[in-house]
Amino acid sequence: MSSHSNPKSSWLDQPGAASKILYSLTALAGLAALPDILALFNLVYHPHPYTEIEEIPVFYGLYGLTAFLLLIAVAKGVQSFLAREEDYYD
């Protein structure tokens, strides 16, 4: 006989399933971030920058953040003349 009283209950209905999922996702996120953490401290490889600006420790992160913010600013500016009125299709 099964220990479950309801034969159609899932393992997700058992007590503690949410915490098991949370711990599993946290472990997977940690494993996915491990190469980035090791590269941040130059433990995996020694970078050979092509230009002097690439010698800044967080250059690529700052470059990506700047590009992202610039893209948001351009999109906000373009929105003013590309947006339609709210009742355009009525």
PDB file of C-alpha atoms in Angstrom:
ATOM      1  CA  MET A   1       0.000   0.000   0.000  1.00  0.00           C
ATOM      2  CA  SER A   2       1.261   3.462  -0.806  1.00  0.00           C
ATOM      3  CA  SER A   3       1.994   5.991   1.910  1.00  0.00           C
ATOM      4  CA  HIS A   4       0.002   8.582  -0.030  1.00  0.00           C
ATOM      5  CA  SER A   5      -3.670   8.826   0.846  1.00  0.00           C
ATOM      6  CA  ASN A   6      -4.567  10.326  -2.543  1.00  0.00           C
ATOM      7  CA  PRO A   7      -3.303   8.273  -5.513  1.00  0.00           C
ATOM      8  CA  LYS A   8      -3.330  11.316  -7.801  1.00  0.00           C
ATOM      9  CA  SER A   9      -1.204  13.518  -5.556  1.00  0.00           C
ATOM     10  CA  SER A  10       2.126  14.614  -6.942  1.00  0.00           C
ATOM     11  CA  TRP A  11       5.495  14.800  -5.216  1.00  0.00           C
ATOM     12  CA  LEU A  12       5.037  18.564  -5.408  1.00  0.00           C
ATOM     13  CA  ASP A  13       2.149  18.257  -2.949  1.00  0.00           C
ATOM     14  CA  GLN A  14       4.375  16.721  -0.267  1.00  0.00           C
ATOM     15  CA  PRO A  15       5.600  18.877   2.634  1.00  0.00           C
ATOM     16  CA  GLY A  16       9.048  20.301   2.022  1.00  0.00           C
ATOM     17  CA  ALA A  17       8.892  20.084  -1.775  1.00  0.00           C
ATOM     18  CA  ALA A  18       9.124  23.843  -2.203  1.00  0.00           C
ATOM     19  CA  SER A  19      12.275  24.044  -0.106  1.00  0.00           C
ATOM     20  CA  LYS A  20      13.846  21.168  -2.073  1.00  0.00           C
ATOM     21  CA  ILE A  21      13.133  23.024  -5.327  1.00  0.00           C
ATOM     22  CA  LEU A  22      14.543  26.255  -3.881  1.00  0.00           C
ATOM     23  CA  TYR A  23      17.741  24.547  -2.720  1.00  0.00           C
ATOM     24  CA  SER A  24      18.136  22.795  -6.069  1.00  0.00           C
ATOM     25  CA  LEU A  25      17.702  26.020  -8.034  1.00  0.00           C
ATOM     26  CA  THR A  26      20.124  27.824  -5.730  1.00  0.00           C
ATOM     27  CA  ALA A  27      22.719  25.090  -6.252  1.00  0.00           C
ATOM     28  CA  LEU A  28      22.241  25.207 -10.037  1.00  0.00           C
ATOM     29  CA  ALA A  29      22.574  29.002 -10.044  1.00  0.00           C
ATOM     30  CA  GLY A  30      25.761  28.721  -8.001  1.00  0.00           C
ATOM     31  CA  LEU A  31      27.208  26.166 -10.408  1.00  0.00           C
ATOM     32  CA  ALA A  32      26.257  28.346 -13.372  1.00  0.00           C
ATOM     33  CA  ALA A  33      27.931  31.381 -11.762  1.00  0.00           C
ATOM     34  CA  LEU A  34      31.105  29.529 -10.765  1.00  0.00           C
ATOM     35  CA  PRO A  35      32.998  30.113 -14.057  1.00  0.00           C
ATOM     36  CA  ASP A  36      32.194  33.822 -13.905  1.00  0.00           C
ATOM     37  CA  ILE A  37      33.358  34.058 -10.304  1.00  0.00           C
ATOM     38  CA  LEU A  38      36.609  32.270 -11.120  1.00  0.00           C
ATOM     39  CA  ALA A  39      37.168  34.485 -14.171  1.00  0.00           C
ATOM     40  CA  LEU A  40      36.491  37.592 -12.074  1.00  0.00           C
ATOM     41  CA  PHE A  41      39.488  36.807  -9.903  1.00  0.00           C
ATOM     42  CA  ASN A  42      41.574  35.602 -12.876  1.00  0.00           C
ATOM     43  CA  LEU A  43      41.871  32.128 -11.378  1.00  0.00           C
ATOM     44  CA  VAL A  44      41.065  30.264 -14.603  1.00  0.00           C
ATOM     45  CA  TYR A  45      43.099  32.161 -17.157  1.00  0.00           C
ATOM     46  CA  HIS A  46      45.295  35.210 -17.504  1.00  0.00           C
ATOM     47  CA  PRO A  47      43.655  37.753 -19.804  1.00  0.00           C
ATOM     48  CA  HIS A  48      45.752  39.357 -22.510  1.00  0.00           C
ATOM     49  CA  PRO A  49      44.047  42.667 -23.279  1.00  0.00           C
ATOM     50  CA  TYR A  50      44.313  44.023 -26.788  1.00  0.00           C
ATOM     51  CA  THR A  51      44.054  47.690 -25.750  1.00  0.00           C
ATOM     52  CA  GLU A  52      44.924  49.530 -22.545  1.00  0.00           C
ATOM     53  CA  ILE A  53      41.288  50.245 -21.665  1.00  0.00           C
ATOM     54  CA  GLU A  54      40.627  46.500 -21.415  1.00  0.00           C
ATOM     55  CA  GLU A  55      43.049  46.354 -18.483  1.00  0.00           C
ATOM     56  CA  ILE A  56      40.398  47.934 -16.243  1.00  0.00           C
ATOM     57  CA  PRO A  57      39.257  45.023 -14.027  1.00  0.00           C
ATOM     58  CA  VAL A  58      35.518  45.368 -14.699  1.00  0.00           C
ATOM     59  CA  PHE A  59      35.745  46.918 -18.164  1.00  0.00           C
ATOM     60  CA  TYR A  60      33.381  44.504 -19.915  1.00  0.00           C
ATOM     61  CA  GLY A  61      30.767  44.782 -17.177  1.00  0.00           C
ATOM     62  CA  LEU A  62      30.877  48.581 -17.295  1.00  0.00           C
ATOM     63  CA  TYR A  63      30.788  48.506 -21.092  1.00  0.00           C
ATOM     64  CA  GLY A  64      27.692  46.281 -21.052  1.00  0.00           C
ATOM     65  CA  LEU A  65      25.962  48.412 -18.417  1.00  0.00           C
ATOM     66  CA  THR A  66      26.709  51.609 -20.362  1.00  0.00           C
ATOM     67  CA  ALA A  67      25.408  50.084 -23.606  1.00  0.00           C
ATOM     68  CA  PHE A  68      22.250  48.886 -21.837  1.00  0.00           C
ATOM     69  CA  LEU A  69      21.536  52.296 -20.288  1.00  0.00           C
ATOM     70  CA  LEU A  70      22.232  54.038 -23.597  1.00  0.00           C
ATOM     71  CA  LEU A  71      19.822  51.691 -25.349  1.00  0.00           C
ATOM     72  CA  ILE A  72      17.115  52.476 -22.776  1.00  0.00           C
ATOM     73  CA  ALA A  73      17.691  56.230 -23.180  1.00  0.00           C
ATOM     74  CA  VAL A  74      17.506  56.012 -26.990  1.00  0.00           C
ATOM     75  CA  ALA A  75      14.327  53.917 -26.780  1.00  0.00           C
ATOM     76  CA  LYS A  76      12.689  56.470 -24.480  1.00  0.00           C
ATOM     77  CA  GLY A  77      13.609  59.256 -26.882  1.00  0.00           C
ATOM     78  CA  VAL A  78      12.367  57.415 -29.969  1.00  0.00           C
ATOM     79  CA  GLN A  79       9.130  56.434 -28.222  1.00  0.00           C
ATOM     80  CA  SER A  80       7.902  60.017 -28.219  1.00  0.00           C
ATOM     81  CA  PHE A  81       7.575  60.207 -32.003  1.00  0.00           C
ATOM     82  CA  LEU A  82       6.881  56.540 -32.796  1.00  0.00           C
ATOM     83  CA  ALA A  83       4.109  55.945 -30.264  1.00  0.00           C
ATOM     84  CA  ARG A  84       0.491  56.018 -31.400  1.00  0.00           C
ATOM     85  CA  GLU A  85      -2.424  57.471 -29.506  1.00  0.00           C
ATOM     86  CA  GLU A  86      -4.197  55.136 -27.103  1.00  0.00           C
ATOM     87  CA  ASP A  87      -7.343  54.945 -29.257  1.00  0.00           C
ATOM     88  CA  TYR A  88      -5.475  54.611 -32.581  1.00  0.00           C
ATOM     89  CA  TYR A  89      -7.234  51.409 -33.676  1.00  0.00           C
ATOM     90  CA  ASP A  90     -10.745  52.448 -32.597  1.00  0.00           C
TER      91      ASP A  90
END
